Amino acid sequence: SAPTLAVIAEATPNSSAIVPQTIGFSALGLPLEVYRLGNGSARIVFVGGIHGGYEWNTVLLAYSVLDYLTANPASIPPNTTVEIVPAANPDGVVEVVGHPGRFSVAEVAADTRPGRFNGNGVDLNRNWDCHWTPVGLWGKTEVSGGAAPHSEPETQVLSAFLRDPPVQAVIFWHSAVPGVFAGGCEESFAPSTALAQVYAAASGYPYESAFTSYIVTGDSVDWLAAQGVPAIEVELRTHDELDWEQNIAGVLAVMADYSAGER
């Protein structure tokens, strides 16, 4: 059955049987954790919370997908390993909910905007080495892109994790536009476009070839595409819902697509 916000609010920190691995640490020394399911050669990675507590619903979505796949292991194709990073910016999550790890909706602070940044005050999705600038934009607000590309420990950890061993697909969850956006730095990257179209078709989110609301610099999926890694950003409809049916359909479709050997 699909989890609801009420169910998630009751989740305990130990409600998943899968034990996370620490792949590195944040600016404040908090662990970046990955949950690994399946043991196939194709790596598919899902990442929540790169904007921390400001996009806390993407963190809860990641945990909900983890719980679903844990309860339904047969939904993971034999040739696939699924890796889930619930919070790519644990500093920003702690800023809004008060502690790392799982949390309930009731713990979320009224003002989530300070939780967008890591402990160094950097917007981590402006810190990657694709059209990087020291000052980026968040809408009309100027934000720090860091002292240099990949200056932040979280970016260093994730960039290494997402390149070795090779990854077949990376999906970052964001909120709230909605839409599915394909990574591409200097030009579009066909595998990212194909991945975005698969997720969009299954989820019902609109497929968007580019984010045009404002100029985005130092973006993770654009950098990944430049490294030859298919990567997309999935933007949820709001900042406080999981769009569960839409996203689990997208997750299952991506796995089925790679299982079919179409990549």
PDB file of C-alpha atoms in Angstrom:
ATOM      1  CA  SER A   1       0.000   0.000   0.000  1.00  0.00           C
ATOM      2  CA  ALA A   2       1.143   3.522  -0.684  1.00  0.00           C
ATOM      3  CA  PRO A   3       2.473   5.422   2.330  1.00  0.00           C
ATOM      4  CA  THR A   4       0.653   8.556   3.365  1.00  0.00           C
ATOM      5  CA  LEU A   5       1.969  11.530   5.262  1.00  0.00           C
ATOM      6  CA  ALA A   6       0.193  10.172   8.339  1.00  0.00           C
ATOM      7  CA  VAL A   7       2.017   6.860   8.037  1.00  0.00           C
ATOM      8  CA  ILE A   8       5.343   8.582   7.485  1.00  0.00           C
ATOM      9  CA  ALA A   9       4.772  10.803  10.506  1.00  0.00           C
ATOM     10  CA  GLU A  10       4.668   7.659  12.622  1.00  0.00           C
ATOM     11  CA  ALA A  11       7.816   6.149  11.103  1.00  0.00           C
ATOM     12  CA  THR A  12      10.580   5.413  13.575  1.00  0.00           C
ATOM     13  CA  PRO A  13      14.286   5.808  12.845  1.00  0.00           C
ATOM     14  CA  ASN A  14      14.599   2.019  12.806  1.00  0.00           C
ATOM     15  CA  SER A  15      11.593   1.211  10.656  1.00  0.00           C
ATOM     16  CA  SER A  16      13.728   0.111   7.704  1.00  0.00           C
ATOM     17  CA  ALA A  17      15.511  -3.215   7.811  1.00  0.00           C
ATOM     18  CA  ILE A  18      18.210  -1.928   5.464  1.00  0.00           C
ATOM     19  CA  VAL A  19      21.250  -0.545   7.274  1.00  0.00           C
ATOM     20  CA  PRO A  20      22.706   2.597   5.681  1.00  0.00           C
ATOM     21  CA  GLN A  21      26.346   3.065   4.767  1.00  0.00           C
ATOM     22  CA  THR A  22      28.129   6.344   5.406  1.00  0.00           C
ATOM     23  CA  ILE A  23      29.804   7.616   2.229  1.00  0.00           C
ATOM     24  CA  GLY A  24      31.177  10.841   3.715  1.00  0.00           C
ATOM     25  CA  PHE A  25      30.389  13.782   5.934  1.00  0.00           C
ATOM     26  CA  SER A  26      28.791  17.211   5.638  1.00  0.00           C
ATOM     27  CA  ALA A  27      30.270  20.604   6.458  1.00  0.00           C
ATOM     28  CA  LEU A  28      29.005  20.161  10.033  1.00  0.00           C
ATOM     29  CA  GLY A  29      30.313  16.602  10.242  1.00  0.00           C
ATOM     30  CA  LEU A  30      26.972  14.852   9.749  1.00  0.00           C
ATOM     31  CA  PRO A  31      26.999  11.560   7.803  1.00  0.00           C
ATOM     32  CA  LEU A  32      25.844  11.337   4.213  1.00  0.00           C
ATOM     33  CA  GLU A  33      24.076   7.997   4.150  1.00  0.00           C
ATOM     34  CA  VAL A  34      23.196   5.619   1.316  1.00  0.00           C
ATOM     35  CA  TYR A  35      20.807   2.690   1.457  1.00  0.00           C
ATOM     36  CA  ARG A  36      21.598  -0.082  -1.032  1.00  0.00           C
ATOM     37  CA  LEU A  37      19.050  -2.636  -2.310  1.00  0.00           C
ATOM     38  CA  GLY A  38      19.537  -5.366  -4.891  1.00  0.00           C
ATOM     39  CA  ASN A  39      22.825  -6.669  -6.208  1.00  0.00           C
ATOM     40  CA  GLY A  40      22.764  -6.234  -9.967  1.00  0.00           C
ATOM     41  CA  SER A  41      25.431  -4.613 -12.097  1.00  0.00           C
ATOM     42  CA  ALA A  42      23.264  -1.636 -13.121  1.00  0.00           C
ATOM     43  CA  ARG A  43      23.437   1.166 -10.523  1.00  0.00           C
ATOM     44  CA  ILE A  44      20.389   3.416 -10.276  1.00  0.00           C
ATOM     45  CA  VAL A  45      20.706   6.172  -7.673  1.00  0.00           C
ATOM     46  CA  PHE A  46      17.955   8.308  -6.146  1.00  0.00           C
ATOM     47  CA  VAL A  47      18.892  11.436  -4.177  1.00  0.00           C
ATOM     48  CA  GLY A  48      16.700  13.578  -1.943  1.00  0.00           C
ATOM     49  CA  GLY A  49      17.284  16.737   0.004  1.00  0.00           C
ATOM     50  CA  ILE A  50      20.151  18.450  -1.811  1.00  0.00           C
ATOM     51  CA  HIS A  51      18.313  21.594  -0.708  1.00  0.00           C
ATOM     52  CA  GLY A  52      18.023  20.179   2.799  1.00  0.00           C
ATOM     53  CA  GLY A  53      15.137  21.137   5.016  1.00  0.00           C
ATOM     54  CA  TYR A  54      13.757  23.636   2.518  1.00  0.00           C
ATOM     55  CA  GLU A  55      12.766  20.645   0.362  1.00  0.00           C
ATOM     56  CA  TRP A  56      12.104  18.270   3.264  1.00  0.00           C
ATOM     57  CA  ASN A  57       9.351  16.468   1.374  1.00  0.00           C
ATOM     58  CA  THR A  58      11.979  15.070  -1.003  1.00  0.00           C
ATOM     59  CA  VAL A  59      13.755  13.522   1.998  1.00  0.00           C
ATOM     60  CA  LEU A  60      10.553  11.860   3.191  1.00  0.00           C
ATOM     61  CA  LEU A  61       9.873  10.709  -0.368  1.00  0.00           C
ATOM     62  CA  ALA A  62      13.301   9.050  -0.463  1.00  0.00           C
ATOM     63  CA  TYR A  63      12.600   7.219   2.799  1.00  0.00           C
ATOM     64  CA  SER A  64       9.169   6.191   1.503  1.00  0.00           C
ATOM     65  CA  VAL A  65      10.683   4.750  -1.684  1.00  0.00           C
ATOM     66  CA  LEU A  66      13.232   2.941   0.497  1.00  0.00           C
ATOM     67  CA  ASP A  67      10.434   1.451   2.608  1.00  0.00           C
ATOM     68  CA  TYR A  68       8.463   0.416  -0.475  1.00  0.00           C
ATOM     69  CA  LEU A  69      11.424  -1.326  -2.100  1.00  0.00           C
ATOM     70  CA  THR A  70      12.357  -2.964   1.208  1.00  0.00           C
ATOM     71  CA  ALA A  71       8.829  -4.353   1.491  1.00  0.00           C
ATOM     72  CA  ASN A  72       8.676  -5.261  -2.214  1.00  0.00           C
ATOM     73  CA  PRO A  73      12.160  -6.563  -3.107  1.00  0.00           C
ATOM     74  CA  ALA A  74      10.808  -8.343  -6.193  1.00  0.00           C
ATOM     75  CA  SER A  75      10.153  -4.915  -7.717  1.00  0.00           C
ATOM     76  CA  ILE A  76      13.925  -4.487  -8.141  1.00  0.00           C
ATOM     77  CA  PRO A  77      15.083  -6.222 -11.361  1.00  0.00           C
ATOM     78  CA  PRO A  78      17.780  -8.905 -10.928  1.00  0.00           C
ATOM     79  CA  ASN A  79      20.320  -6.889 -12.939  1.00  0.00           C
ATOM     80  CA  THR A  80      19.840  -3.737 -10.840  1.00  0.00           C
ATOM     81  CA  THR A  81      21.222  -2.230  -7.654  1.00  0.00           C
ATOM     82  CA  VAL A  82      19.183   0.679  -6.271  1.00  0.00           C
ATOM     83  CA  GLU A  83      20.958   3.188  -4.048  1.00  0.00           C
ATOM     84  CA  ILE A  84      19.031   5.849  -2.138  1.00  0.00           C
ATOM     85  CA  VAL A  85      20.616   8.924  -0.543  1.00  0.00           C
ATOM     86  CA  PRO A  86      17.736  10.410   1.466  1.00  0.00           C
ATOM     87  CA  ALA A  87      19.490  13.672   2.380  1.00  0.00           C
ATOM     88  CA  ALA A  88      22.328  15.039   0.268  1.00  0.00           C
ATOM     89  CA  ASN A  89      22.365  18.068   2.576  1.00  0.00           C
ATOM     90  CA  PRO A  90      21.954  16.758   6.126  1.00  0.00           C
ATOM     91  CA  ASP A  91      23.047  20.111   7.589  1.00  0.00           C
ATOM     92  CA  GLY A  92      20.026  21.761   6.003  1.00  0.00           C
ATOM     93  CA  VAL A  93      17.695  19.043   7.253  1.00  0.00           C
ATOM     94  CA  VAL A  94      18.942  19.448  10.819  1.00  0.00           C
ATOM     95  CA  GLU A  95      18.459  23.218  10.519  1.00  0.00           C
ATOM     96  CA  VAL A  96      14.735  22.653   9.949  1.00  0.00           C
ATOM     97  CA  VAL A  97      13.866  19.494  11.923  1.00  0.00           C
ATOM     98  CA  GLY A  98      16.466  19.615  14.697  1.00  0.00           C
ATOM     99  CA  HIS A  99      18.201  16.262  14.177  1.00  0.00           C
ATOM    100  CA  PRO A 100      19.610  14.043  11.420  1.00  0.00           C
ATOM    101  CA  GLY A 101      17.904  10.943  10.039  1.00  0.00           C
ATOM    102  CA  ARG A 102      14.205  10.254   9.752  1.00  0.00           C
ATOM    103  CA  PHE A 103      11.740  12.827  11.025  1.00  0.00           C
ATOM    104  CA  SER A 104       8.017  13.418  11.217  1.00  0.00           C
ATOM    105  CA  VAL A 105       6.077  16.171   9.501  1.00  0.00           C
ATOM    106  CA  ALA A 106       5.264  17.591  12.935  1.00  0.00           C
ATOM    107  CA  GLU A 107       8.970  18.295  13.520  1.00  0.00           C
ATOM    108  CA  VAL A 108       9.347  20.571  10.482  1.00  0.00           C
ATOM    109  CA  ALA A 109       9.891  24.233  11.398  1.00  0.00           C
ATOM    110  CA  ALA A 110       7.469  26.861  10.172  1.00  0.00           C
ATOM    111  CA  ASP A 111      10.228  28.684   8.263  1.00  0.00           C
ATOM    112  CA  THR A 112      12.142  26.211   6.099  1.00  0.00           C
ATOM    113  CA  ARG A 113      14.114  28.672   3.981  1.00  0.00           C
ATOM    114  CA  PRO A 114      17.279  28.634   6.169  1.00  0.00           C
ATOM    115  CA  GLY A 115      17.452  24.878   5.638  1.00  0.00           C
ATOM    116  CA  ARG A 116      18.297  25.236   1.955  1.00  0.00           C
ATOM    117  CA  PHE A 117      22.015  25.664   2.663  1.00  0.00           C
ATOM    118  CA  ASN A 118      24.744  23.542   4.210  1.00  0.00           C
ATOM    119  CA  GLY A 119      26.681  24.451   7.358  1.00  0.00           C
ATOM    120  CA  ASN A 120      28.929  26.762   5.329  1.00  0.00           C
ATOM    121  CA  GLY A 121      25.939  28.694   4.004  1.00  0.00           C
ATOM    122  CA  VAL A 122      26.374  27.292   0.483  1.00  0.00           C
ATOM    123  CA  ASP A 123      23.568  26.258  -1.863  1.00  0.00           C
ATOM    124  CA  LEU A 124      24.868  22.801  -2.754  1.00  0.00           C
ATOM    125  CA  ASN A 125      23.090  22.751  -6.105  1.00  0.00           C
ATOM    126  CA  ARG A 126      25.113  25.795  -7.164  1.00  0.00           C
ATOM    127  CA  ASN A 127      28.481  24.229  -6.222  1.00  0.00           C
ATOM    128  CA  TRP A 128      29.058  21.801  -9.118  1.00  0.00           C
ATOM    129  CA  ASP A 129      31.511  22.410 -11.945  1.00  0.00           C
ATOM    130  CA  CYS A 130      29.135  23.302 -14.767  1.00  0.00           C
ATOM    131  CA  HIS A 131      28.814  27.050 -15.438  1.00  0.00           C
ATOM    132  CA  TRP A 132      29.791  27.552 -11.798  1.00  0.00           C
ATOM    133  CA  THR A 133      29.765  31.063 -10.364  1.00  0.00           C
ATOM    134  CA  PRO A 134      30.592  32.151  -6.792  1.00  0.00           C
ATOM    135  CA  VAL A 135      27.176  33.786  -6.524  1.00  0.00           C
ATOM    136  CA  GLY A 136      24.179  31.935  -7.932  1.00  0.00           C
ATOM    137  CA  LEU A 137      20.479  32.589  -8.030  1.00  0.00           C
ATOM    138  CA  TRP A 138      17.544  31.097  -6.145  1.00  0.00           C
ATOM    139  CA  GLY A 139      14.702  32.806  -7.893  1.00  0.00           C
ATOM    140  CA  LYS A 140      15.593  36.472  -7.483  1.00  0.00           C
ATOM    141  CA  THR A 141      17.698  35.821  -4.366  1.00  0.00           C
ATOM    142  CA  GLU A 142      21.486  35.667  -4.619  1.00  0.00           C
ATOM    143  CA  VAL A 143      23.019  32.611  -2.948  1.00  0.00           C
ATOM    144  CA  SER A 144      26.546  31.328  -2.402  1.00  0.00           C
ATOM    145  CA  GLY A 145      27.877  28.817  -4.894  1.00  0.00           C
ATOM    146  CA  GLY A 146      30.868  28.194  -2.637  1.00  0.00           C
ATOM    147  CA  ALA A 147      34.480  29.351  -2.798  1.00  0.00           C
ATOM    148  CA  ALA A 148      35.153  27.207  -5.890  1.00  0.00           C
ATOM    149  CA  PRO A 149      33.502  24.388  -7.824  1.00  0.00           C
ATOM    150  CA  HIS A 150      33.217  21.314  -5.579  1.00  0.00           C
ATOM    151  CA  SER A 151      34.459  23.340  -2.608  1.00  0.00           C
ATOM    152  CA  GLU A 152      31.900  21.714  -0.317  1.00  0.00           C
ATOM    153  CA  PRO A 153      32.441  18.317   1.294  1.00  0.00           C
ATOM    154  CA  GLU A 154      28.963  17.146   0.290  1.00  0.00           C
ATOM    155  CA  THR A 155      29.665  17.866  -3.384  1.00  0.00           C
ATOM    156  CA  GLN A 156      33.025  16.101  -3.173  1.00  0.00           C
ATOM    157  CA  VAL A 157      31.440  13.034  -1.574  1.00  0.00           C
ATOM    158  CA  LEU A 158      28.510  12.831  -3.988  1.00  0.00           C
ATOM    159  CA  SER A 159      30.530  13.500  -7.128  1.00  0.00           C
ATOM    160  CA  ALA A 160      32.896  10.651  -6.275  1.00  0.00           C
ATOM    161  CA  PHE A 161      30.067   8.337  -5.253  1.00  0.00           C
ATOM    162  CA  LEU A 162      28.126   8.971  -8.473  1.00  0.00           C
ATOM    163  CA  ARG A 163      31.051   8.268 -10.798  1.00  0.00           C
ATOM    164  CA  ASP A 164      32.728   5.162  -9.421  1.00  0.00           C
ATOM    165  CA  PRO A 165      31.641   2.520 -10.101  1.00  0.00           C
ATOM    166  CA  PRO A 166      29.750   3.710 -13.201  1.00  0.00           C
ATOM    167  CA  VAL A 167      26.116   4.709 -12.685  1.00  0.00           C
ATOM    168  CA  GLN A 168      23.371   4.057 -15.221  1.00  0.00           C
ATOM    169  CA  ALA A 169      20.932   6.680 -13.915  1.00  0.00           C
ATOM    170  CA  VAL A 170      20.770   9.379 -11.225  1.00  0.00           C
ATOM    171  CA  ILE A 171      17.479  10.924 -10.145  1.00  0.00           C
ATOM    172  CA  PHE A 172      17.488  13.977  -7.853  1.00  0.00           C
ATOM    173  CA  TRP A 173      14.166  14.876  -6.226  1.00  0.00           C
ATOM    174  CA  HIS A 174      13.413  18.583  -5.775  1.00  0.00           C
ATOM    175  CA  SER A 175      10.369  20.708  -4.998  1.00  0.00           C
ATOM    176  CA  ALA A 176       8.350  22.494  -6.256  1.00  0.00           C
ATOM    177  CA  VAL A 177       7.758  23.351  -9.952  1.00  0.00           C
ATOM    178  CA  PRO A 178       6.530  20.568 -11.095  1.00  0.00           C
ATOM    179  CA  GLY A 179       8.358  18.824 -13.944  1.00  0.00           C
ATOM    180  CA  VAL A 180      11.160  16.497 -14.985  1.00  0.00           C
ATOM    181  CA  PHE A 181      14.352  18.167 -16.215  1.00  0.00           C
ATOM    182  CA  ALA A 182      17.202  16.497 -18.096  1.00  0.00           C
ATOM    183  CA  GLY A 183      20.809  17.236 -17.192  1.00  0.00           C
ATOM    184  CA  GLY A 184      23.069  18.826 -19.785  1.00  0.00           C
ATOM    185  CA  CYS A 185      25.935  21.288 -19.446  1.00  0.00           C
ATOM    186  CA  GLU A 186      27.222  22.776 -22.709  1.00  0.00           C
ATOM    187  CA  GLU A 187      24.571  20.917 -24.690  1.00  0.00           C
ATOM    188  CA  SER A 188      21.768  18.451 -24.181  1.00  0.00           C
ATOM    189  CA  PHE A 189      22.758  14.870 -23.312  1.00  0.00           C
ATOM    190  CA  ALA A 190      20.636  12.254 -25.067  1.00  0.00           C
ATOM    191  CA  PRO A 191      20.761   9.613 -22.279  1.00  0.00           C
ATOM    192  CA  SER A 192      19.581  12.203 -19.742  1.00  0.00           C
ATOM    193  CA  THR A 193      16.794  13.250 -22.081  1.00  0.00           C
ATOM    194  CA  ALA A 194      15.702   9.625 -22.508  1.00  0.00           C
ATOM    195  CA  LEU A 195      15.756   9.071 -18.730  1.00  0.00           C
ATOM    196  CA  ALA A 196      13.699  12.219 -18.130  1.00  0.00           C
ATOM    197  CA  GLN A 197      11.133  11.164 -20.705  1.00  0.00           C
ATOM    198  CA  VAL A 198      10.729   7.711 -19.107  1.00  0.00           C
ATOM    199  CA  TYR A 199      10.153   9.195 -15.638  1.00  0.00           C
ATOM    200  CA  ALA A 200       7.856  11.913 -16.962  1.00  0.00           C
ATOM    201  CA  ALA A 201       5.716   9.528 -18.991  1.00  0.00           C
ATOM    202  CA  ALA A 202       5.186   7.188 -16.044  1.00  0.00           C
ATOM    203  CA  SER A 203       4.708   9.873 -13.384  1.00  0.00           C
ATOM    204  CA  GLY A 204       2.564  12.320 -15.297  1.00  0.00           C
ATOM    205  CA  TYR A 205       4.910  15.215 -14.504  1.00  0.00           C
ATOM    206  CA  PRO A 206       5.586  17.345 -17.571  1.00  0.00           C
ATOM    207  CA  TYR A 207       8.861  16.685 -19.358  1.00  0.00           C
ATOM    208  CA  GLU A 208      10.959  19.836 -19.651  1.00  0.00           C
ATOM    209  CA  SER A 209      14.092  20.012 -21.762  1.00  0.00           C
ATOM    210  CA  ALA A 210      15.457  22.885 -19.676  1.00  0.00           C
ATOM    211  CA  PHE A 211      14.725  24.912 -16.539  1.00  0.00           C
ATOM    212  CA  THR A 212      13.915  28.433 -17.720  1.00  0.00           C
ATOM    213  CA  SER A 213      12.458  30.215 -14.681  1.00  0.00           C
ATOM    214  CA  TYR A 214      15.867  31.743 -13.922  1.00  0.00           C
ATOM    215  CA  ILE A 215      19.535  31.071 -14.682  1.00  0.00           C
ATOM    216  CA  VAL A 216      20.891  28.111 -12.731  1.00  0.00           C
ATOM    217  CA  THR A 217      24.656  27.733 -12.288  1.00  0.00           C
ATOM    218  CA  GLY A 218      26.684  24.920 -10.760  1.00  0.00           C
ATOM    219  CA  ASP A 219      23.884  22.361 -11.043  1.00  0.00           C
ATOM    220  CA  SER A 220      24.494  18.713 -10.120  1.00  0.00           C
ATOM    221  CA  VAL A 221      22.681  16.982 -12.972  1.00  0.00           C
ATOM    222  CA  ASP A 222      24.268  19.268 -15.558  1.00  0.00           C
ATOM    223  CA  TRP A 223      27.732  18.387 -14.254  1.00  0.00           C
ATOM    224  CA  LEU A 224      26.874  14.693 -14.206  1.00  0.00           C
ATOM    225  CA  ALA A 225      25.713  14.830 -17.816  1.00  0.00           C
ATOM    226  CA  ALA A 226      29.039  16.412 -18.750  1.00  0.00           C
ATOM    227  CA  GLN A 227      30.734  13.382 -17.151  1.00  0.00           C
ATOM    228  CA  GLY A 228      28.625  11.033 -19.266  1.00  0.00           C
ATOM    229  CA  VAL A 229      26.260  10.119 -16.422  1.00  0.00           C
ATOM    230  CA  PRO A 230      22.518  10.192 -17.249  1.00  0.00           C
ATOM    231  CA  ALA A 231      20.921  12.421 -14.610  1.00  0.00           C
ATOM    232  CA  ILE A 232      17.613  14.210 -14.110  1.00  0.00           C
ATOM    233  CA  GLU A 233      15.860  16.483 -11.646  1.00  0.00           C
ATOM    234  CA  VAL A 234      12.295  15.610 -10.686  1.00  0.00           C
ATOM    235  CA  GLU A 235      10.427  18.593  -9.262  1.00  0.00           C
ATOM    236  CA  LEU A 236       7.464  17.762  -7.028  1.00  0.00           C
ATOM    237  CA  ARG A 237       4.277  19.827  -7.203  1.00  0.00           C
ATOM    238  CA  THR A 238       4.487  21.356  -3.724  1.00  0.00           C
ATOM    239  CA  HIS A 239       6.856  21.672  -0.766  1.00  0.00           C
ATOM    240  CA  ASP A 240       4.781  19.503   1.579  1.00  0.00           C
ATOM    241  CA  GLU A 241       3.367  16.544  -0.357  1.00  0.00           C
ATOM    242  CA  LEU A 242       5.129  13.428  -1.652  1.00  0.00           C
ATOM    243  CA  ASP A 243       3.169  12.972  -4.912  1.00  0.00           C
ATOM    244  CA  TRP A 244       3.556   9.333  -3.969  1.00  0.00           C
ATOM    245  CA  GLU A 245       1.642   7.627  -6.778  1.00  0.00           C
ATOM    246  CA  GLN A 246       3.399   9.754  -9.373  1.00  0.00           C
ATOM    247  CA  ASN A 247       6.877   9.138  -8.030  1.00  0.00           C
ATOM    248  CA  ILE A 248       6.687   5.437  -7.298  1.00  0.00           C
ATOM    249  CA  ALA A 249       5.403   5.002 -10.857  1.00  0.00           C
ATOM    250  CA  GLY A 250       8.442   6.930 -12.100  1.00  0.00           C
ATOM    251  CA  VAL A 251      10.835   4.885  -9.958  1.00  0.00           C
ATOM    252  CA  LEU A 252       9.422   1.566 -11.164  1.00  0.00           C
ATOM    253  CA  ALA A 253       9.423   2.720 -14.781  1.00  0.00           C
ATOM    254  CA  VAL A 254      13.090   3.695 -14.672  1.00  0.00           C
ATOM    255  CA  MET A 255      14.040   0.312 -13.223  1.00  0.00           C
ATOM    256  CA  ALA A 256      11.946  -1.537 -15.799  1.00  0.00           C
ATOM    257  CA  ASP A 257      13.481   0.510 -18.604  1.00  0.00           C
ATOM    258  CA  TYR A 258      17.018  -0.433 -17.630  1.00  0.00           C
ATOM    259  CA  SER A 259      16.020  -4.023 -16.939  1.00  0.00           C
ATOM    260  CA  ALA A 260      14.725  -4.274 -20.489  1.00  0.00           C
ATOM    261  CA  GLY A 261      18.207  -3.436 -21.746  1.00  0.00           C
ATOM    262  CA  GLU A 262      17.087  -0.384 -23.627  1.00  0.00           C
ATOM    263  CA  ARG A 263      20.039   1.723 -22.452  1.00  0.00           C
TER     264      ARG A 263
END
